[in-house]
């Protein structure tokens, strides 16, 4: 089924000027980047986006990191997009990520792991609408 997912190229990647390298992996996988913008998250936005993790010990650090440099927020589309993007991203901790995945190729550590991808169809819809108006998603 054709669907959409939400992606973030995270601060460690924008800082190292590797957003194009990451987009190349995304596009070579067959997924399409159908909306994209470079923004700086506010603390409020980052707290709200990651609110499911607010009780986790790494929450404060995560919010601070996500606001430390610009991020690139994206909408991706393709067949089984949510699952497919999770699989090309690789495991949260790059030490556990499979060869050829974005996190294996580029992530620095479990926090600075270069990309975010929605974990379900439902969250993809919520996360896309958090950052994009319908008219910004041009296909
Ligand atoms: P994923 O991004 O793979 O869905 P989670 O939703 O579990 O992973 O975590 C959200 C983000 O929080 C991770 O991508 C990473 O940046 C950070 N994070 C997760 N676990 C840890 C940890 N143990 N220590 C530090 N940061 C973490
Ligand atoms: Mg997650």
PDB file of C-alpha atoms and ligand atoms in Angstrom:
ATOM      1  CA  UNK A   1       0.000   0.000   0.000  1.00  0.00           C
ATOM      2  CA  UNK A   2       1.247   3.512  -0.892  1.00  0.00           C
ATOM      3  CA  UNK A   3       1.507   5.649   2.194  1.00  0.00           C
ATOM      4  CA  UNK A   4       3.495   8.388   3.913  1.00  0.00           C
ATOM      5  CA  UNK A   5       5.836   8.675   6.850  1.00  0.00           C
ATOM      6  CA  UNK A   6       7.471  11.502   8.742  1.00  0.00           C
ATOM      7  CA  UNK A   7      11.261  11.871   8.915  1.00  0.00           C
ATOM      8  CA  UNK A   8      13.686  14.197  10.679  1.00  0.00           C
ATOM      9  CA  UNK A   9      17.325  14.608   9.722  1.00  0.00           C
ATOM     10  CA  UNK A  10      18.672  15.384  13.181  1.00  0.00           C
ATOM     11  CA  UNK A  11      21.158  18.026  14.448  1.00  0.00           C
ATOM     12  CA  UNK A  12      24.240  15.772  14.362  1.00  0.00           C
ATOM     13  CA  UNK A  13      23.683  15.353  10.620  1.00  0.00           C
ATOM     14  CA  UNK A  14      22.859  18.965   9.709  1.00  0.00           C
ATOM     15  CA  UNK A  15      25.928  20.035  11.703  1.00  0.00           C
ATOM     16  CA  UNK A  16      28.180  17.683   9.718  1.00  0.00           C
ATOM     17  CA  UNK A  17      26.672  18.827   6.371  1.00  0.00           C
ATOM     18  CA  UNK A  18      25.504  15.323   5.426  1.00  0.00           C
ATOM     19  CA  UNK A  19      21.807  15.941   4.728  1.00  0.00           C
ATOM     20  CA  UNK A  20      22.405  15.252   1.033  1.00  0.00           C
ATOM     21  CA  UNK A  21      24.164  11.966   1.791  1.00  0.00           C
ATOM     22  CA  UNK A  22      21.188  10.869   3.902  1.00  0.00           C
ATOM     23  CA  UNK A  23      18.697  11.969   1.235  1.00  0.00           C
ATOM     24  CA  UNK A  24      20.661   9.894  -1.279  1.00  0.00           C
ATOM     25  CA  UNK A  25      20.152   6.738   0.827  1.00  0.00           C
ATOM     26  CA  UNK A  26      16.439   7.566   1.176  1.00  0.00           C
ATOM     27  CA  UNK A  27      15.985   8.112  -2.564  1.00  0.00           C
ATOM     28  CA  UNK A  28      18.058   5.086  -3.572  1.00  0.00           C
ATOM     29  CA  UNK A  29      15.754   2.938  -1.408  1.00  0.00           C
ATOM     30  CA  UNK A  30      12.876   3.983  -3.689  1.00  0.00           C
ATOM     31  CA  UNK A  31      11.167   6.273  -1.167  1.00  0.00           C
ATOM     32  CA  UNK A  32      10.279   9.766  -2.393  1.00  0.00           C
ATOM     33  CA  UNK A  33      10.844  12.991  -0.422  1.00  0.00           C
ATOM     34  CA  UNK A  34       7.537  14.751  -1.119  1.00  0.00           C
ATOM     35  CA  UNK A  35       7.948  17.623   1.379  1.00  0.00           C
ATOM     36  CA  UNK A  36      10.989  18.998   3.156  1.00  0.00           C
ATOM     37  CA  UNK A  37      12.084  22.031   5.165  1.00  0.00           C
ATOM     38  CA  UNK A  38      15.035  23.036   7.326  1.00  0.00           C
ATOM     39  CA  UNK A  39      13.920  24.518  10.650  1.00  0.00           C
ATOM     40  CA  UNK A  40      15.203  25.146  14.176  1.00  0.00           C
ATOM     41  CA  UNK A  41      13.052  23.443  16.811  1.00  0.00           C
ATOM     42  CA  UNK A  42      11.990  25.408  19.870  1.00  0.00           C
ATOM     43  CA  UNK A  43      12.231  23.714  23.278  1.00  0.00           C
ATOM     44  CA  UNK A  44       8.418  23.606  23.391  1.00  0.00           C
ATOM     45  CA  UNK A  45       8.203  21.920  19.986  1.00  0.00           C
ATOM     46  CA  UNK A  46      10.845  19.315  20.882  1.00  0.00           C
ATOM     47  CA  UNK A  47       9.202  18.583  24.257  1.00  0.00           C
ATOM     48  CA  UNK A  48       5.846  18.190  22.615  1.00  0.00           C
ATOM     49  CA  UNK A  49       7.151  16.060  19.722  1.00  0.00           C
ATOM     50  CA  UNK A  50       8.939  13.674  22.114  1.00  0.00           C
ATOM     51  CA  UNK A  51       6.326  13.816  24.915  1.00  0.00           C
ATOM     52  CA  UNK A  52       5.932   9.989  24.873  1.00  0.00           C
ATOM     53  CA  UNK A  53       9.495   9.879  26.267  1.00  0.00           C
ATOM     54  CA  UNK A  54       9.022  12.503  28.992  1.00  0.00           C
ATOM     55  CA  UNK A  55       9.539  10.035  31.856  1.00  0.00           C
ATOM     56  CA  UNK A  56      12.694   8.546  30.318  1.00  0.00           C
ATOM     57  CA  UNK A  57      16.068   9.460  31.870  1.00  0.00           C
ATOM     58  CA  UNK A  58      17.350  10.741  28.516  1.00  0.00           C
ATOM     59  CA  UNK A  59      14.403  13.123  27.875  1.00  0.00           C
ATOM     60  CA  UNK A  60      16.055  16.426  28.926  1.00  0.00           C
ATOM     61  CA  UNK A  61      19.234  15.658  26.989  1.00  0.00           C
ATOM     62  CA  UNK A  62      17.199  14.596  23.959  1.00  0.00           C
ATOM     63  CA  UNK A  63      15.239  17.875  23.915  1.00  0.00           C
ATOM     64  CA  UNK A  64      18.420  19.921  24.326  1.00  0.00           C
ATOM     65  CA  UNK A  65      20.140  17.992  21.530  1.00  0.00           C
ATOM     66  CA  UNK A  66      17.164  18.322  19.140  1.00  0.00           C
ATOM     67  CA  UNK A  67      17.244  22.117  19.622  1.00  0.00           C
ATOM     68  CA  UNK A  68      21.030  22.453  19.367  1.00  0.00           C
ATOM     69  CA  UNK A  69      21.255  22.851  15.570  1.00  0.00           C
ATOM     70  CA  UNK A  70      18.774  22.984  12.685  1.00  0.00           C
ATOM     71  CA  UNK A  71      16.863  19.874  11.640  1.00  0.00           C
ATOM     72  CA  UNK A  72      15.344  18.911   8.287  1.00  0.00           C
ATOM     73  CA  UNK A  73      11.745  17.720   8.593  1.00  0.00           C
ATOM     74  CA  UNK A  74      10.416  15.614   5.733  1.00  0.00           C
ATOM     75  CA  UNK A  75       7.418  13.719   4.445  1.00  0.00           C
ATOM     76  CA  UNK A  76       8.342  10.511   2.622  1.00  0.00           C
ATOM     77  CA  UNK A  77       6.082   8.428   0.432  1.00  0.00           C
ATOM     78  CA  UNK A  78       6.218   4.937  -1.024  1.00  0.00           C
ATOM     79  CA  UNK A  79       4.999   1.367  -0.664  1.00  0.00           C
ATOM     80  CA  UNK A  80       4.848   0.382   3.028  1.00  0.00           C
ATOM     81  CA  UNK A  81       6.663   3.618   3.743  1.00  0.00           C
ATOM     82  CA  UNK A  82       6.545   3.559   7.562  1.00  0.00           C
ATOM     83  CA  UNK A  83       8.086   0.087   7.825  1.00  0.00           C
ATOM     84  CA  UNK A  84      10.437   0.601   4.929  1.00  0.00           C
ATOM     85  CA  UNK A  85      11.897   3.799   6.358  1.00  0.00           C
ATOM     86  CA  UNK A  86      12.313   2.198   9.816  1.00  0.00           C
ATOM     87  CA  UNK A  87      14.231  -0.622   8.146  1.00  0.00           C
ATOM     88  CA  UNK A  88      16.590   1.636   6.134  1.00  0.00           C
ATOM     89  CA  UNK A  89      17.134   3.819   9.239  1.00  0.00           C
ATOM     90  CA  UNK A  90      18.457   0.895  11.283  1.00  0.00           C
ATOM     91  CA  UNK A  91      18.366   0.290  15.040  1.00  0.00           C
ATOM     92  CA  UNK A  92      18.190   3.227  17.488  1.00  0.00           C
ATOM     93  CA  UNK A  93      21.706   2.440  18.714  1.00  0.00           C
ATOM     94  CA  UNK A  94      24.041   2.489  15.687  1.00  0.00           C
ATOM     95  CA  UNK A  95      26.119  -0.265  17.295  1.00  0.00           C
ATOM     96  CA  UNK A  96      23.135  -2.563  16.722  1.00  0.00           C
ATOM     97  CA  UNK A  97      22.201  -1.224  13.283  1.00  0.00           C
ATOM     98  CA  UNK A  98      22.505  -3.404  10.185  1.00  0.00           C
ATOM     99  CA  UNK A  99      25.132  -2.732   7.552  1.00  0.00           C
ATOM    100  CA  UNK A 100      24.066  -0.157   4.945  1.00  0.00           C
ATOM    101  CA  UNK A 101      21.413   1.477   7.155  1.00  0.00           C
ATOM    102  CA  UNK A 102      21.455   5.249   7.647  1.00  0.00           C
ATOM    103  CA  UNK A 103      22.307   4.914  11.329  1.00  0.00           C
ATOM    104  CA  UNK A 104      25.094   2.402  10.671  1.00  0.00           C
ATOM    105  CA  UNK A 105      26.526   4.670   7.987  1.00  0.00           C
ATOM    106  CA  UNK A 106      26.195   8.032   9.739  1.00  0.00           C
ATOM    107  CA  UNK A 107      25.056   7.959  13.401  1.00  0.00           C
ATOM    108  CA  UNK A 108      27.508   8.953  16.132  1.00  0.00           C
ATOM    109  CA  UNK A 109      25.859   7.236  19.122  1.00  0.00           C
ATOM    110  CA  UNK A 110      22.455   6.225  20.552  1.00  0.00           C
ATOM    111  CA  UNK A 111      21.376   9.850  21.014  1.00  0.00           C
ATOM    112  CA  UNK A 112      23.016  11.499  17.999  1.00  0.00           C
ATOM    113  CA  UNK A 113      21.600   8.931  15.625  1.00  0.00           C
ATOM    114  CA  UNK A 114      21.066  11.153  12.566  1.00  0.00           C
ATOM    115  CA  UNK A 115      17.413  10.408  11.770  1.00  0.00           C
ATOM    116  CA  UNK A 116      13.907  10.034  13.170  1.00  0.00           C
ATOM    117  CA  UNK A 117      11.174   8.009  11.479  1.00  0.00           C
ATOM    118  CA  UNK A 118       7.568   7.446  12.585  1.00  0.00           C
ATOM    119  CA  UNK A 119       6.968   4.057  14.236  1.00  0.00           C
ATOM    120  CA  UNK A 120       3.362   3.528  13.036  1.00  0.00           C
ATOM    121  CA  UNK A 121       0.908   4.719  10.423  1.00  0.00           C
ATOM    122  CA  UNK A 122      -1.080   6.504  13.135  1.00  0.00           C
ATOM    123  CA  UNK A 123       1.972   8.345  14.487  1.00  0.00           C
ATOM    124  CA  UNK A 124       3.084   9.200  10.940  1.00  0.00           C
ATOM    125  CA  UNK A 125      -0.182  11.110  10.396  1.00  0.00           C
ATOM    126  CA  UNK A 126       0.129  12.881  13.764  1.00  0.00           C
ATOM    127  CA  UNK A 127       3.788  13.781  13.207  1.00  0.00           C
ATOM    128  CA  UNK A 128       3.273  15.000   9.619  1.00  0.00           C
ATOM    129  CA  UNK A 129       0.491  17.326  10.755  1.00  0.00           C
ATOM    130  CA  UNK A 130       2.706  18.583  13.600  1.00  0.00           C
ATOM    131  CA  UNK A 131       5.095  20.146  11.038  1.00  0.00           C
ATOM    132  CA  UNK A 132       3.322  20.427   7.678  1.00  0.00           C
ATOM    133  CA  UNK A 133       0.191  22.052   6.276  1.00  0.00           C
ATOM    134  CA  UNK A 134      -1.576  19.976   3.615  1.00  0.00           C
ATOM    135  CA  UNK A 135      -0.641  22.473   0.899  1.00  0.00           C
ATOM    136  CA  UNK A 136       3.065  22.049   1.680  1.00  0.00           C
ATOM    137  CA  UNK A 137       2.904  18.370   0.696  1.00  0.00           C
ATOM    138  CA  UNK A 138       3.146  18.557  -3.055  1.00  0.00           C
ATOM    139  CA  UNK A 139       3.854  14.933  -4.012  1.00  0.00           C
TER     140      UNK A 139
HETATM  141  P1  LIG B   1      13.779   5.622  17.637  1.00  0.00           P
HETATM  142  O1  LIG B   1      14.244   7.000  17.219  1.00  0.00           O
HETATM  143  O2  LIG B   1      14.623   4.536  17.038  1.00  0.00           O
HETATM  144  O3  LIG B   1      12.296   5.407  17.411  1.00  0.00           O
HETATM  145  P2  LIG B   1      13.151   5.933  20.476  1.00  0.00           P
HETATM  146  O4  LIG B   1      11.789   6.384  20.043  1.00  0.00           O
HETATM  147  O5  LIG B   1      13.251   4.841  21.473  1.00  0.00           O
HETATM  148  O6  LIG B   1      14.053   5.504  19.212  1.00  0.00           O
HETATM  149  O7  LIG B   1      13.946   7.167  21.067  1.00  0.00           O
HETATM  150  C1  LIG B   1      13.822   8.457  20.517  1.00  0.00           C
HETATM  151  C2  LIG B   1      15.186   9.084  20.443  1.00  0.00           C
HETATM  152  O8  LIG B   1      15.689   9.291  21.759  1.00  0.00           O
HETATM  153  C3  LIG B   1      16.278   8.209  19.770  1.00  0.00           C
HETATM  154  O9  LIG B   1      16.233   8.243  18.356  1.00  0.00           O
HETATM  155  C4  LIG B   1      17.542   8.820  20.343  1.00  0.00           C
HETATM  156  O10 LIG B   1      17.876  10.065  19.712  1.00  0.00           O
HETATM  157  C5  LIG B   1      17.104   9.108  21.789  1.00  0.00           C
HETATM  158  N1  LIG B   1      17.406   7.960  22.665  1.00  0.00           N
HETATM  159  C6  LIG B   1      16.765   6.763  22.712  1.00  0.00           C
HETATM  160  N2  LIG B   1      17.309   5.944  23.621  1.00  0.00           N
HETATM  161  C7  LIG B   1      18.317   6.645  24.203  1.00  0.00           C
HETATM  162  C8  LIG B   1      19.276   6.363  25.230  1.00  0.00           C
HETATM  163  N3  LIG B   1      19.290   5.186  25.857  1.00  0.00           N
HETATM  164  N4  LIG B   1      20.163   7.336  25.552  1.00  0.00           N
HETATM  165  C9  LIG B   1      20.144   8.533  24.936  1.00  0.00           C
HETATM  166  N5  LIG B   1      19.270   8.876  23.957  1.00  0.00           N
HETATM  167  C10 LIG B   1      18.381   7.940  23.590  1.00  0.00           C
HETATM  168 MG1  LIG B   2      10.634   6.351  18.308  1.00  0.00          MG
END
